[in-house]
mmCIF file of C-alpha atoms in Angstrom:
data_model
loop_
_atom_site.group_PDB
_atom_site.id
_atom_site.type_symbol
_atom_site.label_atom_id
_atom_site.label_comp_id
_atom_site.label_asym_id
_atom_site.label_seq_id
_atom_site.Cartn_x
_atom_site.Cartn_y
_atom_site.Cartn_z
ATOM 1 C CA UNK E 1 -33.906 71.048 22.145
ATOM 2 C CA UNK E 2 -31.830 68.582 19.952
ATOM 3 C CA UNK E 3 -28.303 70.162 19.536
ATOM 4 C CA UNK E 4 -25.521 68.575 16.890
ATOM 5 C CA UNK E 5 -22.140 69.509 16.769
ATOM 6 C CA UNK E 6 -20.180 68.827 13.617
ATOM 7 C CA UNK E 7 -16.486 68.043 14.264
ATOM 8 C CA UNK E 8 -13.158 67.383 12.450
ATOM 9 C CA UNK E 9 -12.104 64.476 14.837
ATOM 10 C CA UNK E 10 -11.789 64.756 19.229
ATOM 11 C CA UNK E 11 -8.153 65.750 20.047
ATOM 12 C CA UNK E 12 -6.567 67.337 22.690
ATOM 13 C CA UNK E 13 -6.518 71.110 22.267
ATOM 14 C CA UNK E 14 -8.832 73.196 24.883
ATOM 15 C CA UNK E 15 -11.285 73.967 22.092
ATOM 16 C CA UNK E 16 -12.404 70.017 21.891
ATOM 17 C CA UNK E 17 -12.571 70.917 25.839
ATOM 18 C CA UNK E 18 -15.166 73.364 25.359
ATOM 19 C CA UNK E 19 -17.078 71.649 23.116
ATOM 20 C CA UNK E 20 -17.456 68.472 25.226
ATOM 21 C CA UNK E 21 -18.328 70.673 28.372
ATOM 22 C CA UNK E 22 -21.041 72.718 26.536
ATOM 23 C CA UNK E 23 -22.409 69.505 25.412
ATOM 24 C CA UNK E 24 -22.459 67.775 28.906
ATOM 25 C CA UNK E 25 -23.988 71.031 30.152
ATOM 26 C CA UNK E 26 -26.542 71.332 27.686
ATOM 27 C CA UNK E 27 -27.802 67.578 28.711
ATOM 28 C CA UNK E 28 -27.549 68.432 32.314
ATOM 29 C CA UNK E 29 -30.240 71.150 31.454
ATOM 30 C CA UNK E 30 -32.450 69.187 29.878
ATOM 31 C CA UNK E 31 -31.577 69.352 25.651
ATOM 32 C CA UNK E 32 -30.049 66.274 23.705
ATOM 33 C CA UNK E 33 -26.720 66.494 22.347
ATOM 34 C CA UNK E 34 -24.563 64.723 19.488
ATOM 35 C CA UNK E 35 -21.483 64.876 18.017
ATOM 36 C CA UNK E 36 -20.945 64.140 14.184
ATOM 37 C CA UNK E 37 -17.446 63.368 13.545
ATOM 38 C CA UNK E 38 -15.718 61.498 10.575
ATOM 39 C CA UNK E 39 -15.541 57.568 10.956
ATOM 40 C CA UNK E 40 -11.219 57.918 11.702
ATOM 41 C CA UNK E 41 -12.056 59.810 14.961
ATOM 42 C CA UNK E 42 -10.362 59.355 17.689
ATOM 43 C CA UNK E 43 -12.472 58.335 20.869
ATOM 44 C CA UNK E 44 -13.115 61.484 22.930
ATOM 45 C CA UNK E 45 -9.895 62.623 24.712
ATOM 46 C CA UNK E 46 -12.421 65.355 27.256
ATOM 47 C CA UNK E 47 -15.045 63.004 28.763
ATOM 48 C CA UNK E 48 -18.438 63.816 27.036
ATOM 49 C CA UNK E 49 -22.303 62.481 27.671
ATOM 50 C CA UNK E 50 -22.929 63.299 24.454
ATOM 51 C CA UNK E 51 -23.995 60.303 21.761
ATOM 52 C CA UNK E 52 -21.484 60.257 19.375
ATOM 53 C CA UNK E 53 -22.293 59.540 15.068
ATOM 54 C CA UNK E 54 -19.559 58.712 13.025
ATOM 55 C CA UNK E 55 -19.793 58.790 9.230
ATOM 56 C CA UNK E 56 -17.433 57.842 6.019
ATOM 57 C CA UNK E 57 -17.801 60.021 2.632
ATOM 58 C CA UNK E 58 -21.071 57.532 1.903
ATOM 59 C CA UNK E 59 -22.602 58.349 5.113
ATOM 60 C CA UNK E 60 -22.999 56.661 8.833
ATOM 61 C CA UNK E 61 -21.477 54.192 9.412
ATOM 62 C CA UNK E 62 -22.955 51.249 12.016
ATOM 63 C CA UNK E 63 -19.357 50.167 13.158
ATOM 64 C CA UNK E 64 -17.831 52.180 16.003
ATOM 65 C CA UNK E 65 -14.523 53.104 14.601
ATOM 66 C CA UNK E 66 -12.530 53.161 11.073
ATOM 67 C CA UNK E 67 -8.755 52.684 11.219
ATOM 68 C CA UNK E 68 -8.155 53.747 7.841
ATOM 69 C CA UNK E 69 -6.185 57.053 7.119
ATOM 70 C CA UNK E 70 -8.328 60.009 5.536
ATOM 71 C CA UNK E 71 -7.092 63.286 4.608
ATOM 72 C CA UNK E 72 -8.728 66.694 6.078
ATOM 73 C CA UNK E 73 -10.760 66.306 2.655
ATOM 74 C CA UNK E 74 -11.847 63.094 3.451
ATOM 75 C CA UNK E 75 -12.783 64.504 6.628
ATOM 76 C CA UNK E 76 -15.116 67.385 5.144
ATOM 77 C CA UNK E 77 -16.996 65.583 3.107
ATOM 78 C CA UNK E 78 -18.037 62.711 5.762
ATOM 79 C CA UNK E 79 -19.373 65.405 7.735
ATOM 80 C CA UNK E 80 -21.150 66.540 4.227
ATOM 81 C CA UNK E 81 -22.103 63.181 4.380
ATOM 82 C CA UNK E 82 -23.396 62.569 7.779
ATOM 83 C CA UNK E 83 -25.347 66.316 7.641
ATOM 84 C CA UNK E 84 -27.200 65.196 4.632
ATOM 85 C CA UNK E 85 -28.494 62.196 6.836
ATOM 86 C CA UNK E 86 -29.257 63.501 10.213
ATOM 87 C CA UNK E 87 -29.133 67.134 9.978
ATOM 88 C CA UNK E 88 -32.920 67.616 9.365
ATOM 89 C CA UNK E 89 -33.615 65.845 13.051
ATOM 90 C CA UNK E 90 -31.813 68.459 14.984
ATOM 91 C CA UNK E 91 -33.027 71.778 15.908
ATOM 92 C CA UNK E 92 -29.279 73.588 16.455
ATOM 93 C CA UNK E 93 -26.842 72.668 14.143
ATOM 94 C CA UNK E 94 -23.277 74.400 16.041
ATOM 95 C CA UNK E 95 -19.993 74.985 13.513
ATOM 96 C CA UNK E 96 -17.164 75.220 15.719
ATOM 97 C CA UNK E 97 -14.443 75.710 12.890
ATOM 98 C CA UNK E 98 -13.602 76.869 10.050
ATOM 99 C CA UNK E 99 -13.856 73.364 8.443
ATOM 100 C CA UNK E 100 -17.043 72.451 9.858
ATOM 101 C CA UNK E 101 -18.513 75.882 8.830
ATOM 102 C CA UNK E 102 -18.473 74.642 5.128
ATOM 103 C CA UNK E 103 -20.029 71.819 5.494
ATOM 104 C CA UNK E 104 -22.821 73.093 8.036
ATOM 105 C CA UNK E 105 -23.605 76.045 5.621
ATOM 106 C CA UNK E 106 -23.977 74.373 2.653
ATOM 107 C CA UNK E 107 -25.592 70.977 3.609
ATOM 108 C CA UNK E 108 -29.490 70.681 3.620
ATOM 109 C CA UNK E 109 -30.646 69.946 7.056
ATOM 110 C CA UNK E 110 -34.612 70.613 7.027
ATOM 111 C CA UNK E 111 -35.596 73.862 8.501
ATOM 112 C CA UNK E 112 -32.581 72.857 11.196
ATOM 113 C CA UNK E 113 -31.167 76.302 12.581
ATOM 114 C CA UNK E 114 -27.554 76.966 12.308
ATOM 115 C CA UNK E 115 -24.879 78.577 14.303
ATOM 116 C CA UNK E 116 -21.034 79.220 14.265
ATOM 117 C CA UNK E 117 -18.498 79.395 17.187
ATOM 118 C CA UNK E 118 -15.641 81.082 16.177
ATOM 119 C CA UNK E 119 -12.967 79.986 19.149
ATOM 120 C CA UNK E 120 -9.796 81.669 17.298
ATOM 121 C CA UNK E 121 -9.443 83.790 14.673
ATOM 122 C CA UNK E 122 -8.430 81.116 11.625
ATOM 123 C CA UNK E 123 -6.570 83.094 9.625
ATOM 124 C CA UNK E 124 -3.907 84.223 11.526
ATOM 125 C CA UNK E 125 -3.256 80.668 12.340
ATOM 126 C CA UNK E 126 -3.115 79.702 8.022
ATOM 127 C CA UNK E 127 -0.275 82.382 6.583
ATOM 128 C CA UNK E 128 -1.356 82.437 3.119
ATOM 129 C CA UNK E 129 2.036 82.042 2.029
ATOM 130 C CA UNK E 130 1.836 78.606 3.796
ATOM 131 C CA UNK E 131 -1.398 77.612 3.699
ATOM 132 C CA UNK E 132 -3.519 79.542 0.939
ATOM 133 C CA UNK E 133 -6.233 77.121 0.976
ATOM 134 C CA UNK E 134 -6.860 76.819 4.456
ATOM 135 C CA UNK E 135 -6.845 81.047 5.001
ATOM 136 C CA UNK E 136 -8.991 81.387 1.926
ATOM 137 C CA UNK E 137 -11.620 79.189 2.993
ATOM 138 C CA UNK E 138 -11.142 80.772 6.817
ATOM 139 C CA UNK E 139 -11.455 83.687 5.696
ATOM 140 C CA UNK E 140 -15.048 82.616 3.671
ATOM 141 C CA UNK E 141 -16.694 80.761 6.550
ATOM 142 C CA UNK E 142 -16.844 83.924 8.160
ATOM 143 C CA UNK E 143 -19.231 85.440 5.486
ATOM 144 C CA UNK E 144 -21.687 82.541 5.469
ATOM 145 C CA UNK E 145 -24.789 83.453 6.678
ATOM 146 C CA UNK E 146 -24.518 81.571 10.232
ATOM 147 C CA UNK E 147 -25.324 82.591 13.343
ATOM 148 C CA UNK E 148 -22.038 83.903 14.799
ATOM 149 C CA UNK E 149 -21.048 83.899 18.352
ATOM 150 C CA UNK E 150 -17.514 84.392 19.133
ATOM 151 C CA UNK E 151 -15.121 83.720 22.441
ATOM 152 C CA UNK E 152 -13.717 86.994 22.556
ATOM 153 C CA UNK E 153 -14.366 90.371 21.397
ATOM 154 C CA UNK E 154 -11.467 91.461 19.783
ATOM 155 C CA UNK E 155 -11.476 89.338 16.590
ATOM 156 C CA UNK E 156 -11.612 91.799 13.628
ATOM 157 C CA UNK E 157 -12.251 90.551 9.992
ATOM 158 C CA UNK E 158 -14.637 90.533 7.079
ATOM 159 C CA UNK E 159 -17.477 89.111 7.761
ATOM 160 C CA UNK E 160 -17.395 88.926 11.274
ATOM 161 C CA UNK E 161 -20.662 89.933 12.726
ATOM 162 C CA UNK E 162 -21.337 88.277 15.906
ATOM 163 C CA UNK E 163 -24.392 87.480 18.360
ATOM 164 C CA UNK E 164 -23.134 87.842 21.483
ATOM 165 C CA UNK E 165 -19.240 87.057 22.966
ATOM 166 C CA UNK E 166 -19.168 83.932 25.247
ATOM 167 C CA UNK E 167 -15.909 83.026 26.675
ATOM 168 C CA UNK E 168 -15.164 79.600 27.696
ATOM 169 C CA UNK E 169 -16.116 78.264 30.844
ATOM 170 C CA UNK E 170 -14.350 75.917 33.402
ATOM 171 C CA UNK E 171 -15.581 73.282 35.886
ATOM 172 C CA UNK E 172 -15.272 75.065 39.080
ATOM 173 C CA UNK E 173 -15.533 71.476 41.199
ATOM 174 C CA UNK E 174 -12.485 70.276 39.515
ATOM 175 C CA UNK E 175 -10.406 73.531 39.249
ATOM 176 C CA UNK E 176 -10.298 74.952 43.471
ATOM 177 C CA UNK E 177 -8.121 77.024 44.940
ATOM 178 C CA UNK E 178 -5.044 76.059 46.801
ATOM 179 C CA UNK E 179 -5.541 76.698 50.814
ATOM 180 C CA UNK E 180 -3.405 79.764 50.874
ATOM 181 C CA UNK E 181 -4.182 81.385 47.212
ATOM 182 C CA UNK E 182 -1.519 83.862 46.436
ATOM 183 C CA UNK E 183 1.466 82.334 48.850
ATOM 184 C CA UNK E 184 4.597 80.952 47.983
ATOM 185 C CA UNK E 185 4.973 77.459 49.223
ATOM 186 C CA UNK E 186 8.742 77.201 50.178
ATOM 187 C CA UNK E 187 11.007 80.107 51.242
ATOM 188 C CA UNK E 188 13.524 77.560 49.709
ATOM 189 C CA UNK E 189 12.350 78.160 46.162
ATOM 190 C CA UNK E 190 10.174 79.881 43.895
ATOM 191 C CA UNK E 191 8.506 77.521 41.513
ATOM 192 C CA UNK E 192 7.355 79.160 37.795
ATOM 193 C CA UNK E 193 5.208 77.054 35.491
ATOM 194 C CA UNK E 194 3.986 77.158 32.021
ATOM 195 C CA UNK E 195 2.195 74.890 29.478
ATOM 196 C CA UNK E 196 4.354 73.372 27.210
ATOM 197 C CA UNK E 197 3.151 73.866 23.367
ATOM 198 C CA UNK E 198 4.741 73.713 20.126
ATOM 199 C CA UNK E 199 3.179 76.488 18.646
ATOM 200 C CA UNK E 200 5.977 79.570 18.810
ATOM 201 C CA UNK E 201 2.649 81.882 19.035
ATOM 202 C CA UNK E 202 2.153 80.086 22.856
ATOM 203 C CA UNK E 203 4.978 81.572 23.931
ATOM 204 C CA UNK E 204 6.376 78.594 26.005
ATOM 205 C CA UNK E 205 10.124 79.301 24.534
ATOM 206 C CA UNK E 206 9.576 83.343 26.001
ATOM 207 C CA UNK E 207 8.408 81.977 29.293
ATOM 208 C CA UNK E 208 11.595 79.607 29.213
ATOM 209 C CA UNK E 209 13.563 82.095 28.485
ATOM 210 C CA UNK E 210 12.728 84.640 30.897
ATOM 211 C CA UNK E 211 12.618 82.232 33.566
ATOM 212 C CA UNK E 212 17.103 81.339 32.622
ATOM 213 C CA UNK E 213 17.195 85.554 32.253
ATOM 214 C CA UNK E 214 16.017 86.153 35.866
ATOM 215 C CA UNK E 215 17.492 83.015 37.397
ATOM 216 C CA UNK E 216 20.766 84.595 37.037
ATOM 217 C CA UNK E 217 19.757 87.053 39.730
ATOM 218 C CA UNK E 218 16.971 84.789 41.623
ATOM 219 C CA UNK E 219 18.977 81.739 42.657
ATOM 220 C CA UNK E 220 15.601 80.753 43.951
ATOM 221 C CA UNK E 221 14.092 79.871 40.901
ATOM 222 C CA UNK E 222 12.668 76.434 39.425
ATOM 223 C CA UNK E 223 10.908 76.028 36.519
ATOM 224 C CA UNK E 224 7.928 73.170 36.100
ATOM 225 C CA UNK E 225 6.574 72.301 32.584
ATOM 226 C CA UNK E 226 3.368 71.132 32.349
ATOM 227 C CA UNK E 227 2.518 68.849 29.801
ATOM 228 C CA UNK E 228 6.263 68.720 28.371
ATOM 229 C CA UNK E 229 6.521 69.199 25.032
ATOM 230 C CA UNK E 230 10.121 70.984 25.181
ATOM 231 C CA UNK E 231 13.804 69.883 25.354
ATOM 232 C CA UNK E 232 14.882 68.622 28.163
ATOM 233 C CA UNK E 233 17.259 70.131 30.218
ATOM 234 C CA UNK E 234 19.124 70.013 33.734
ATOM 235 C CA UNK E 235 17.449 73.008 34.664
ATOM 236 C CA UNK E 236 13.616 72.262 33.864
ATOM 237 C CA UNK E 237 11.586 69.621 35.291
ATOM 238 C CA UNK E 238 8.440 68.366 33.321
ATOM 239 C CA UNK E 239 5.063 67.095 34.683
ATOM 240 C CA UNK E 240 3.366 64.749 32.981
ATOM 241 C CA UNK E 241 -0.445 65.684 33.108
ATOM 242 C CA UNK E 242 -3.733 63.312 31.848
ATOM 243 C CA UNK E 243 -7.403 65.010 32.435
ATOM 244 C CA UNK E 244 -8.472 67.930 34.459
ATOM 245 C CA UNK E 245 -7.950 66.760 37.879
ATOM 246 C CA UNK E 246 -4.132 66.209 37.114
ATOM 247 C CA UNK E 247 -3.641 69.787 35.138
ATOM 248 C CA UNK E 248 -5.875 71.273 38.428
ATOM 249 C CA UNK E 249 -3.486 69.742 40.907
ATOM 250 C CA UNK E 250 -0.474 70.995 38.801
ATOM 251 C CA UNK E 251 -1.802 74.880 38.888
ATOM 252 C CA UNK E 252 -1.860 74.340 42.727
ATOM 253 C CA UNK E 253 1.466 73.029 42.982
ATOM 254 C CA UNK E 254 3.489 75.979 40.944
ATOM 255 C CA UNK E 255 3.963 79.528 42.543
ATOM 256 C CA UNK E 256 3.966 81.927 39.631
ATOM 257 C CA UNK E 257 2.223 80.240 35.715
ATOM 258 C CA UNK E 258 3.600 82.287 33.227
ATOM 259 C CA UNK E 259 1.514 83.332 30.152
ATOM 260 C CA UNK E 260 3.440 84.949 27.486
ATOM 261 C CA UNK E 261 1.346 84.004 24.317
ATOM 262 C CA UNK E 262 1.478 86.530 21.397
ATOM 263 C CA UNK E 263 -1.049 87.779 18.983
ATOM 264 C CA UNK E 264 -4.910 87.410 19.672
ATOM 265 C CA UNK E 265 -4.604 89.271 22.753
ATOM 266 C CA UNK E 266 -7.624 90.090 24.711
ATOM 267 C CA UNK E 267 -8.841 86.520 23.814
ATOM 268 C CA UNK E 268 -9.790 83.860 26.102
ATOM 269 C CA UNK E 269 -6.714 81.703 26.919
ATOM 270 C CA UNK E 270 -7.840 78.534 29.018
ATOM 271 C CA UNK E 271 -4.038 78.043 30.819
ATOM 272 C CA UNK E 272 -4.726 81.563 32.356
ATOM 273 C CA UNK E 273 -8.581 80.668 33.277
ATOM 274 C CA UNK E 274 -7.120 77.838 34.795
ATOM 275 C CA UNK E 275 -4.575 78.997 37.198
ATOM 276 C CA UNK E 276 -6.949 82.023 38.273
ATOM 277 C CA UNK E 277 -9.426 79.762 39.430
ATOM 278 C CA UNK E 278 -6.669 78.334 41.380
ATOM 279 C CA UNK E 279 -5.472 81.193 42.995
ATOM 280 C CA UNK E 280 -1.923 80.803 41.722
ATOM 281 C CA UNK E 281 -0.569 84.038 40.518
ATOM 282 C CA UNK E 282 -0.392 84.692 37.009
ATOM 283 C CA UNK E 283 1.948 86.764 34.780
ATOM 284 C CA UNK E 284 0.265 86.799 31.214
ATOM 285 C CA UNK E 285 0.434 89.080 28.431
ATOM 286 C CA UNK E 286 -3.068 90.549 27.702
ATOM 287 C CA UNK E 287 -5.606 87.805 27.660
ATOM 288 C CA UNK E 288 -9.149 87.044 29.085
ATOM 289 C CA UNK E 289 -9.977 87.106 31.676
ATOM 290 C CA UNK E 290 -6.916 88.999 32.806
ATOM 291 C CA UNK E 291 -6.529 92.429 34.366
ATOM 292 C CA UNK E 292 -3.867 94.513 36.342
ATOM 293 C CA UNK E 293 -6.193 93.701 39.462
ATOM 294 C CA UNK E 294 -6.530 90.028 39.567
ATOM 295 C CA UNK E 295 -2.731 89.276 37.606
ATOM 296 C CA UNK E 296 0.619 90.854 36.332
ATOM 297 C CA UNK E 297 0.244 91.856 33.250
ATOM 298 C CA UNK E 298 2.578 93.176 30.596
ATOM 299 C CA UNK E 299 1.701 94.558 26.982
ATOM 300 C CA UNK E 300 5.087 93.867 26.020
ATOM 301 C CA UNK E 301 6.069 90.189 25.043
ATOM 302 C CA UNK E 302 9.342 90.454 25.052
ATOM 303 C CA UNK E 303 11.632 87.517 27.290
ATOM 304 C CA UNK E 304 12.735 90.981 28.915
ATOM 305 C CA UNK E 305 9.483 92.440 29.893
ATOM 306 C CA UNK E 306 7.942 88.847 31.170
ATOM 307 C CA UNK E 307 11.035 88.477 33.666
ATOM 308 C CA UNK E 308 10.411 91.970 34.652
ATOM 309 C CA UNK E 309 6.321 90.884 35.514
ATOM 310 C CA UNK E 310 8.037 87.919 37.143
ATOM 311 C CA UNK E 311 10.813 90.169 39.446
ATOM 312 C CA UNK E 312 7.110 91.863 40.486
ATOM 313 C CA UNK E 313 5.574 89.043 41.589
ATOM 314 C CA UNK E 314 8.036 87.779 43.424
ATOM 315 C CA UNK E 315 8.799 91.572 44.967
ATOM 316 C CA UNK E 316 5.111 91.441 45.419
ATOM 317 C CA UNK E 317 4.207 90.987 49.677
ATOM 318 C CA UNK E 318 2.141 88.075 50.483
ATOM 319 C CA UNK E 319 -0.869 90.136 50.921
ATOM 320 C CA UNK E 320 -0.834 91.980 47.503
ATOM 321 C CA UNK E 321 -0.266 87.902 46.111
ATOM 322 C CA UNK E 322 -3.157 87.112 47.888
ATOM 323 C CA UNK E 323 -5.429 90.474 47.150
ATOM 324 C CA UNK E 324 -5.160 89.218 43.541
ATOM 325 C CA UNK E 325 -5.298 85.751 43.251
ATOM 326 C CA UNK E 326 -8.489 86.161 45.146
ATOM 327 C CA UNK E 327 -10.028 88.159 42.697
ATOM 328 C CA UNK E 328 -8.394 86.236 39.715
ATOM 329 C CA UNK E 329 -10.592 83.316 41.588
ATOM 330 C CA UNK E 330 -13.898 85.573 42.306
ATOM 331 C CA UNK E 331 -14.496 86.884 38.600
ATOM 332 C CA UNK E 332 -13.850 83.160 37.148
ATOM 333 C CA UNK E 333 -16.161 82.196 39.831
ATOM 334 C CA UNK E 334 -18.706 84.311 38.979
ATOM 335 C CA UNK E 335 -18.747 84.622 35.476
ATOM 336 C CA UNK E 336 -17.438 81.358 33.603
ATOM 337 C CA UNK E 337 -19.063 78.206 35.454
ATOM 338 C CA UNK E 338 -19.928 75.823 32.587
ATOM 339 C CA UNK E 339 -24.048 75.988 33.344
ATOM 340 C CA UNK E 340 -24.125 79.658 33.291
ATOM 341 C CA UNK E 341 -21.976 79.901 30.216
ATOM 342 C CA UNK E 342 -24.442 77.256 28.594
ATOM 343 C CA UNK E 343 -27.647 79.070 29.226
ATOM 344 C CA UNK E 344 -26.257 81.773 27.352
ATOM 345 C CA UNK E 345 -25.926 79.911 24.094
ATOM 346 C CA UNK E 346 -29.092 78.267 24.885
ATOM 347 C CA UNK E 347 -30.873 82.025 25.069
ATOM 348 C CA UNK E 348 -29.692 81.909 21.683
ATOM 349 C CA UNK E 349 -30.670 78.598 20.290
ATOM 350 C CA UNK E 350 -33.991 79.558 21.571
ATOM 351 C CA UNK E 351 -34.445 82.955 19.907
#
């Protein structure tokens, strides 16, 4: 099976992640696999196998990489461009976003079959006060009529009529468990950690925040930033992290990774995924795959109610630490390994 996947340009965020792993996967079991991405693409930040095509607004280009600056127009309409070429000699054609959905939909690509992997729910992310264009046409991709599979069951919206749900997966060589999951490593101190985002809806600022609340009462306390991406400060330290093996190692190294995103909840969040499979306790705020039996988990996202989950954690004994981050491990394990989450698509494709 020949698979392209139509993209807006590689970049950091875990949804470029999933992409590049279903697309390694896919070749591992036997189907070819390209990315289409405009000519101003960055080279691939996740390590792919894929073959990568790269077109302009007149279609591919032979050259490997364009330094001039294109808008998110520009963008659309070389993937127009490139789909009107190639799309006919693929079998799957895989929209990923809202962006790409246009041009997939609405390109002629021979009898080509076409799908859509909706990995957030768009809208939410565009306020139409802020970005009217962007929600409108958010909103729209969802009523083309694409094959929809979604990464978590709770998005709700016109049009929104999916397949199946497939949550992300996770490369279960890379992300292992520490030796002891569920222990504290240092009677000394108690080490929290979070991803650092931008975004307000990631909640980093809560997790900050309830981390200074508590530390009033838990001398104990460090916090450990992964990524960075906040204000320094006396009391923070910040870990620099580059590919999966890094961000792995740093999931083994903290005690407690606090989650405290808002909005979407019951969606896959990959920072969670991520320190389950590494047996490091998790506080989180109603995300997948999350439950009161393999994390602490609190409805409530206020700075308040995530130092509470923390104060339980670290009440917690060893052995209830270790109960759960064994079975945060086991269900990640057994559920989201990148092959089996690929087959599923491919049962799919194949339909």
């Amino acid at each position: 099976m020949r698979i392209l996947i139509p993209i807006l340009g590689f970049a950091p965020q875990g949804g470029y992640r999933v992409l590049s792993e279903l697309a390694n996967a896919w070749i591992r079991l036997g189907n070819e696999c390209a990315f289409l991405v405009p000519s101003t693409s960055a080279e691939p930040y996740f390590p792919t196998n894929a073959k990568i095509v790269r077109s302009g607004r007149q279609g591919l280009l032979k050259d490997k990489h364009s330094k001039r600056k294109h808008t998110g127009a520009d963008n659309v309409m070389s993937l127009f461009a490139g789909l009107r070429q190639i799309g006919k000699d693929y079998d799957i054609i895989l929209a990923n976003h809202s962006l790409t959905a246009w041009p997939v939909r609405w390109s002629k690509t021979g009898k080509a079959r076409k799908f859509y992997y909706v990995q957030a729910y768009e809208p939410h992310y565009y306020p139409v006060r802020q970005h009217p264009i962007k929600h409108l046409m958010a909103r729209l991709s969802y009523l083309f009529d694409l094959r929809q599979i979604t990464n978590g069951g709770t998005y709700k919206g016109p049009g929104l009529r999916p397949l199946d749900v497939i949550p992300p997966g996770i490369d279960l060589s890379i992300f292992i468990p520490k030796e002891n999951p569920g222990t504290f490593t240092s009677d000394k101190e108690i080490v929290l950690g979070t991803i650092g985002r931008n975004e307000p809806y990631k909640g980093t600022s809560t997790a900050l925040a309830a981390y200074r609340l508590l530390k009033q009462e838990e001398h104990r306390l460090r916090m450990n930033v992964g990524f960075g991406n906040v204000t320094p400060a006396d009391d923070l330290s910040i870990t620099p992290i580059k590919g999966d093996s890094a961000l792995a190692a740093y999931y083994r190294s903290v005690d407690i990774l606090v989650v405290s995103c808002t909005g979407q909840h019951g969606a896959p969040h990959y920072p969670l995924i991520e320190a389950m499979a590494s047996g490091t306790p998790v506080v989180q705020t109603g995300y997948f795959p999350g439950t009161p039996g393999n994390s602490w988990e609190t409805a409530d996202t206020s700075v308040e109610a995530v130092a509470a989950a923390i104060r339980q954690v670290i009440n917690s004994s060893s052995e209830v630490r270790s109960v759960k981050a064994i079975a945060a491990r086991e269900i990640v394990a057994q559920t989201l390994g990148w092959d089996a989450v690929a087959r599923r698509f491919l049962e799919h494709f194949g339909e």
